[in-house]
């Protein structure tokens, strides 16, 4: 079915002039006479002509569009990062294209390939879980080698030369654990996490362990790990039923925190006062009185990622890459 959309070609045909003349007239070029400009503009207005901004971007060599690839959209952390990115780009006249990797290398590679084929000026990326676990980053390295500006956030690869936005996961976990020990007088703290060997989770675990080691005379700890959420939840449930001395729980990620809250509320231990802390971005969980939230400042991470990328695009600098650390804490 033929399109009824008014284009440069249809205007040129109707007015019996070249497409180049139409384009220059619509751009108010000094090369085109006033009478021709008037004819073109009047015809374009009468026929509801809308410029093809994407085609124009290709001609100019820039799209004023940024790509964002995140592992998923259901995790509140990534949703808030997206909000921070979009807000900053909108304030600076840029559009945003977002895609989801589902934590798979194949889909991440496909998204990168599509976006880097002239659709975006640069890319913001949180590495997929599969890429990090397998240490496979060639698809990202190829993008960088081809000159596409890129900013990595949260899950990063130290070996790749690009701008990065990170948080001090070690220190945040250390401070939160000390808070449980010193401010909440916890004597038996359980740390709970899935065993997926992600770099940022390992840093959080090390921060927890460092605080426990510092205060080892005053506190004991129990570690619960499982690759499956169901298994993790079951292990924590069994431990809480068996050991009444537990008075603190540290969740290394959102699901660990959620499991801890649901289980402690469900068990309703009459003589137990358990304080839960962990990395959490779910607004509903923050209203639970037993939870001390470690705020990851996800919107700020998104904003700084977008800011770094636009600075890189405008400077056209190929070196001196920056790593921005976002402060997080209780």
Coordinates of C-alpha atoms in Angstrom, one line a residue:
X1 CA 0.0 0.0 0.0
X2 CA 1.5 3.4 -1.0
X3 CA 2.3 5.8 1.8
X4 CA 0.4 9.1 2.0
X5 CA 3.2 10.7 4.0
X6 CA 4.5 13.9 2.5
X7 CA 8.3 13.6 1.9
X8 CA 11.1 15.6 0.4
X9 CA 10.7 13.6 -2.7
X10 CA 6.9 14.2 -3.0
X11 CA 7.3 17.9 -2.5
X12 CA 10.1 18.0 -5.1
X13 CA 7.9 16.2 -7.6
X14 CA 4.9 18.3 -7.0
X15 CA 6.8 21.6 -7.3
X16 CA 9.1 20.3 -10.1
X17 CA 12.3 21.1 -8.4
X18 CA 15.1 18.9 -7.0
X19 CA 15.1 17.2 -3.6
X20 CA 18.2 19.1 -2.7
X21 CA 16.4 22.4 -3.3
X22 CA 13.5 21.4 -1.2
X23 CA 15.8 20.3 1.7
X24 CA 17.8 23.6 1.5
X25 CA 14.6 25.6 1.4
X26 CA 13.2 23.9 4.4
X27 CA 16.5 24.6 6.2
X28 CA 16.3 28.3 5.3
X29 CA 19.6 28.0 3.3
X30 CA 20.9 31.3 1.8
X31 CA 21.5 29.4 -1.5
X32 CA 17.7 29.3 -2.2
X33 CA 15.8 32.4 -3.3
X34 CA 12.9 33.8 -1.2
X35 CA 10.2 33.0 -3.8
X36 CA 11.3 29.3 -3.9
X37 CA 11.5 29.1 -0.1
X38 CA 8.0 30.5 0.1
X39 CA 6.6 28.0 -2.4
X40 CA 8.2 25.1 -0.6
X41 CA 7.2 26.2 2.9
X42 CA 3.6 26.8 1.9
X43 CA 3.3 23.4 0.2
X44 CA 4.9 21.6 3.1
X45 CA 2.5 23.3 5.6
X46 CA -0.6 22.6 3.5
X47 CA 0.4 19.0 3.2
X48 CA 1.3 18.4 6.8
X49 CA 5.0 17.7 6.1
X50 CA 6.9 16.4 9.1
X51 CA 10.7 16.2 8.9
X52 CA 12.3 12.8 9.2
X53 CA 14.6 13.6 12.1
X54 CA 16.3 10.1 12.0
X55 CA 17.3 10.5 8.3
X56 CA 18.5 14.1 9.1
X57 CA 20.6 12.7 11.9
X58 CA 22.3 10.2 9.5
X59 CA 23.1 13.1 7.1
X60 CA 24.6 15.1 10.0
X61 CA 26.6 12.2 11.4
X62 CA 24.9 12.4 14.8
X63 CA 21.6 11.1 16.2
X64 CA 21.3 13.0 19.5
X65 CA 20.3 9.6 20.9
X66 CA 21.8 7.5 23.6
X67 CA 21.4 3.7 24.1
X68 CA 21.0 2.1 27.5
X69 CA 21.3 -1.7 28.0
X70 CA 20.3 -3.1 31.4
X71 CA 19.9 -6.7 32.6
X72 CA 16.2 -6.3 33.4
X73 CA 13.5 -3.7 34.2
X74 CA 11.8 -5.5 37.1
X75 CA 14.7 -4.8 39.5
X76 CA 13.9 -1.4 41.1
X77 CA 17.6 -0.5 40.9
X78 CA 17.8 -0.6 37.1
X79 CA 14.4 1.1 36.8
X80 CA 15.7 4.0 38.9
X81 CA 19.0 4.1 36.9
X82 CA 16.9 4.4 33.8
X83 CA 15.0 7.4 35.3
X84 CA 18.2 9.1 36.2
X85 CA 19.6 8.6 32.7
X86 CA 16.5 9.7 30.9
X87 CA 16.1 12.8 33.0
X88 CA 19.6 14.0 32.4
X89 CA 19.5 13.3 28.7
X90 CA 16.1 15.1 28.3
X91 CA 17.5 18.2 30.1
X92 CA 20.4 18.2 27.6
X93 CA 18.4 17.6 24.4
X94 CA 19.1 13.9 23.9
X95 CA 16.7 11.0 23.3
X96 CA 17.0 7.6 24.9
X97 CA 16.7 4.0 23.5
X98 CA 16.5 1.3 26.1
X99 CA 16.9 -2.4 25.7
X100 CA 17.1 -5.4 28.1
X101 CA 19.8 -8.2 28.0
X102 CA 18.0 -10.6 30.3
X103 CA 21.5 -11.2 31.7
X104 CA 22.4 -13.2 28.5
X105 CA 25.5 -12.6 26.4
X106 CA 23.7 -13.4 23.1
X107 CA 20.9 -10.8 23.7
X108 CA 23.4 -8.3 25.0
X109 CA 25.5 -8.7 21.9
X110 CA 22.5 -8.4 19.6
X111 CA 21.4 -5.2 21.4
X112 CA 24.9 -3.7 21.1
X113 CA 25.1 -4.6 17.4
X114 CA 21.7 -2.9 16.6
X115 CA 22.4 0.2 18.6
X116 CA 25.9 0.7 17.3
X117 CA 24.7 0.5 13.7
X118 CA 24.2 4.3 13.5
X119 CA 21.2 4.4 15.9
X120 CA 23.0 6.0 18.8
X121 CA 25.9 8.4 19.5
X122 CA 27.0 6.4 22.6
X123 CA 26.0 3.6 24.9
X124 CA 25.4 3.2 28.7
X125 CA 25.7 -0.4 29.8
X126 CA 25.4 -2.7 32.8
X127 CA 27.2 -5.9 31.9
X128 CA 25.0 -9.1 31.8
X129 CA 25.4 -11.7 34.5
X130 CA 26.4 -14.3 31.9
X131 CA 29.2 -12.1 30.5
X132 CA 30.6 -11.4 33.9
X133 CA 30.5 -15.0 35.1
X134 CA 32.1 -16.3 31.9
X135 CA 34.5 -13.3 31.6
X136 CA 33.4 -12.8 28.0
X137 CA 33.7 -9.1 27.0
X138 CA 34.8 -9.3 23.3
X139 CA 31.4 -8.0 22.1
X140 CA 31.9 -4.9 24.3
X141 CA 35.6 -4.5 23.4
X142 CA 34.8 -4.5 19.7
X143 CA 32.4 -1.7 20.3
X144 CA 35.0 0.3 22.1
X145 CA 37.7 -0.4 19.5
X146 CA 35.3 0.9 16.8
X147 CA 35.2 4.2 18.6
X148 CA 31.8 4.2 20.1
X149 CA 31.7 6.1 23.4
X150 CA 30.6 3.9 26.2
X151 CA 30.0 4.2 29.9
X152 CA 29.7 1.0 32.1
X153 CA 27.9 1.2 35.5
X154 CA 27.4 -1.1 38.5
X155 CA 28.7 -4.3 36.9
X156 CA 31.9 -3.4 35.1
X157 CA 35.1 -4.9 33.6
X158 CA 38.3 -3.3 34.9
X159 CA 40.2 -4.5 31.7
X160 CA 38.0 -2.5 29.3
X161 CA 39.1 1.1 28.7
X162 CA 36.0 3.3 29.0
X163 CA 34.3 5.5 31.4
X164 CA 32.7 3.9 34.4
X165 CA 30.3 4.7 37.3
X166 CA 30.6 2.5 40.4
X167 CA 29.8 2.5 44.1
X168 CA 32.0 1.6 47.0
X169 CA 30.2 -1.7 47.8
X170 CA 33.0 -2.9 50.2
X171 CA 32.8 0.2 52.4
X172 CA 29.0 0.3 52.4
X173 CA 28.8 -3.3 53.5
X174 CA 31.4 -2.7 56.2
X175 CA 29.6 0.3 57.5
X176 CA 26.2 -1.5 57.6
X177 CA 27.7 -4.4 59.4
X178 CA 29.3 -2.2 62.0
X179 CA 25.9 -0.4 62.4
X180 CA 24.3 -3.8 63.3
X181 CA 27.0 -4.5 65.8
X182 CA 27.6 -1.1 67.4
X183 CA 24.2 0.6 67.1
X184 CA 21.8 -2.4 67.2
X185 CA 24.0 -4.6 69.5
X186 CA 23.6 -7.6 67.3
X187 CA 25.5 -10.7 68.5
X188 CA 24.6 -13.2 65.8
X189 CA 24.4 -12.0 62.2
X190 CA 23.4 -14.1 59.2
X191 CA 24.7 -13.0 55.8
X192 CA 22.6 -14.3 52.9
X193 CA 23.2 -14.2 49.1
X194 CA 22.9 -16.2 45.9
X195 CA 26.2 -17.8 44.9
X196 CA 26.7 -16.3 41.5
X197 CA 30.2 -14.9 41.9
X198 CA 29.4 -11.4 40.7
X199 CA 32.1 -8.9 41.4
X200 CA 30.0 -6.3 43.3
X201 CA 28.5 -9.1 45.5
X202 CA 31.9 -10.4 46.3
X203 CA 33.0 -6.9 47.4
X204 CA 29.9 -6.6 49.6
X205 CA 30.7 -10.0 51.2
X206 CA 34.3 -8.9 51.8
X207 CA 33.1 -5.7 53.5
X208 CA 30.8 -7.7 55.8
X209 CA 33.6 -10.2 56.6
X210 CA 36.0 -7.3 57.4
X211 CA 33.6 -5.8 59.9
X212 CA 33.0 -9.2 61.5
X213 CA 36.7 -9.8 61.8
X214 CA 37.2 -6.4 63.4
X215 CA 34.5 -7.2 66.0
X216 CA 35.0 -10.9 66.2
X217 CA 35.2 -10.9 70.0
X218 CA 31.7 -9.5 70.3
X219 CA 29.8 -11.1 67.4
X220 CA 29.4 -14.4 65.5
X221 CA 28.2 -14.8 62.0
X222 CA 26.5 -17.5 59.8
X223 CA 26.8 -17.6 56.0
X224 CA 23.9 -18.8 53.9
X225 CA 24.4 -19.1 50.1
X226 CA 22.5 -20.9 47.3
X227 CA 22.3 -20.4 43.6
X228 CA 18.5 -20.8 43.6
X229 CA 16.2 -18.2 45.3
X230 CA 14.0 -21.1 46.5
X231 CA 17.0 -22.9 48.1
X232 CA 18.3 -19.7 49.7
X233 CA 14.9 -19.0 51.2
X234 CA 14.5 -22.5 52.5
X235 CA 17.9 -22.5 54.2
X236 CA 17.2 -19.2 55.9
X237 CA 13.8 -20.4 57.1
X238 CA 15.3 -23.6 58.6
X239 CA 18.0 -21.6 60.4
X240 CA 15.6 -19.0 61.9
X241 CA 13.4 -21.8 63.2
X242 CA 16.4 -23.7 64.7
X243 CA 18.5 -20.8 66.2
X244 CA 16.8 -18.2 68.4
X245 CA 20.0 -16.3 68.9
X246 CA 19.9 -14.7 65.5
X247 CA 19.3 -11.0 65.9
X248 CA 20.7 -9.6 62.6
X249 CA 20.4 -10.4 58.9
X250 CA 22.5 -8.9 56.1
X251 CA 21.2 -9.3 52.6
X252 CA 23.7 -8.7 49.8
X253 CA 21.0 -8.0 47.2
X254 CA 17.4 -7.1 46.7
X255 CA 16.0 -10.7 46.8
X256 CA 18.0 -11.7 49.8
X257 CA 16.5 -8.7 51.7
X258 CA 13.0 -9.6 50.5
X259 CA 13.4 -13.2 51.6
X260 CA 14.6 -12.1 55.1
X261 CA 11.7 -9.7 55.6
X262 CA 9.0 -12.1 54.4
X263 CA 10.4 -15.0 56.6
X264 CA 10.8 -13.0 59.8
X265 CA 7.3 -11.5 59.4
X266 CA 5.8 -15.0 58.7
X267 CA 7.6 -16.8 61.5
X268 CA 6.6 -14.0 64.0
X269 CA 9.1 -15.0 66.7
X270 CA 7.6 -13.7 69.9
X271 CA 10.9 -13.4 71.8
X272 CA 13.1 -12.4 68.8
X273 CA 14.1 -8.9 67.7
X274 CA 15.8 -9.3 64.3
X275 CA 17.3 -6.3 62.5
X276 CA 17.7 -6.6 58.8
X277 CA 20.0 -4.6 56.6
X278 CA 20.9 -4.8 52.9
X279 CA 21.1 -3.3 49.5
X280 CA 17.6 -2.4 48.6
X281 CA 15.9 -0.1 46.1
X282 CA 12.3 -1.3 46.5
X283 CA 10.3 1.7 48.0
X284 CA 7.7 -0.6 49.7
X285 CA 10.4 -2.5 51.6
X286 CA 11.7 0.7 53.1
X287 CA 8.6 1.1 55.2
X288 CA 9.4 -2.1 57.1
X289 CA 10.4 -1.1 60.6
X290 CA 12.9 -4.0 60.9
X291 CA 14.9 -2.9 57.8
X292 CA 17.9 -0.6 57.7
X293 CA 18.3 0.2 54.0
X294 CA 21.6 0.7 52.2
X295 CA 20.7 3.4 49.7
X296 CA 22.5 2.8 46.3
X297 CA 21.5 6.2 44.9
X298 CA 20.4 4.5 41.6
X299 CA 19.1 7.8 40.1
X300 CA 22.4 9.5 40.8
X301 CA 24.2 6.6 39.1
X302 CA 22.0 7.0 36.1
X303 CA 22.6 10.8 36.0
X304 CA 26.4 10.5 36.3
X305 CA 26.5 7.8 33.7
X306 CA 24.6 10.1 31.2
X307 CA 26.7 13.1 32.2
X308 CA 30.0 11.2 31.6
X309 CA 28.9 9.9 28.3
X310 CA 27.8 13.3 26.9
X311 CA 31.1 14.8 28.1
X312 CA 32.9 12.1 26.2
X313 CA 30.9 12.6 23.1
X314 CA 31.3 16.3 23.0
X315 CA 35.0 16.3 23.8
X316 CA 35.8 13.5 21.3
X317 CA 38.7 12.5 23.5
X318 CA 39.8 8.9 23.1
X319 CA 41.8 8.7 26.3
X320 CA 41.9 9.8 30.0
X321 CA 38.9 7.7 30.9
X322 CA 37.2 8.4 34.2
X323 CA 35.8 6.2 37.0
X324 CA 33.2 8.0 39.0
X325 CA 32.4 6.6 42.5
X326 CA 28.9 7.3 43.8
X327 CA 28.5 7.6 47.6
X328 CA 26.1 5.1 49.1
X329 CA 25.2 4.3 52.7
X330 CA 22.5 3.9 55.3

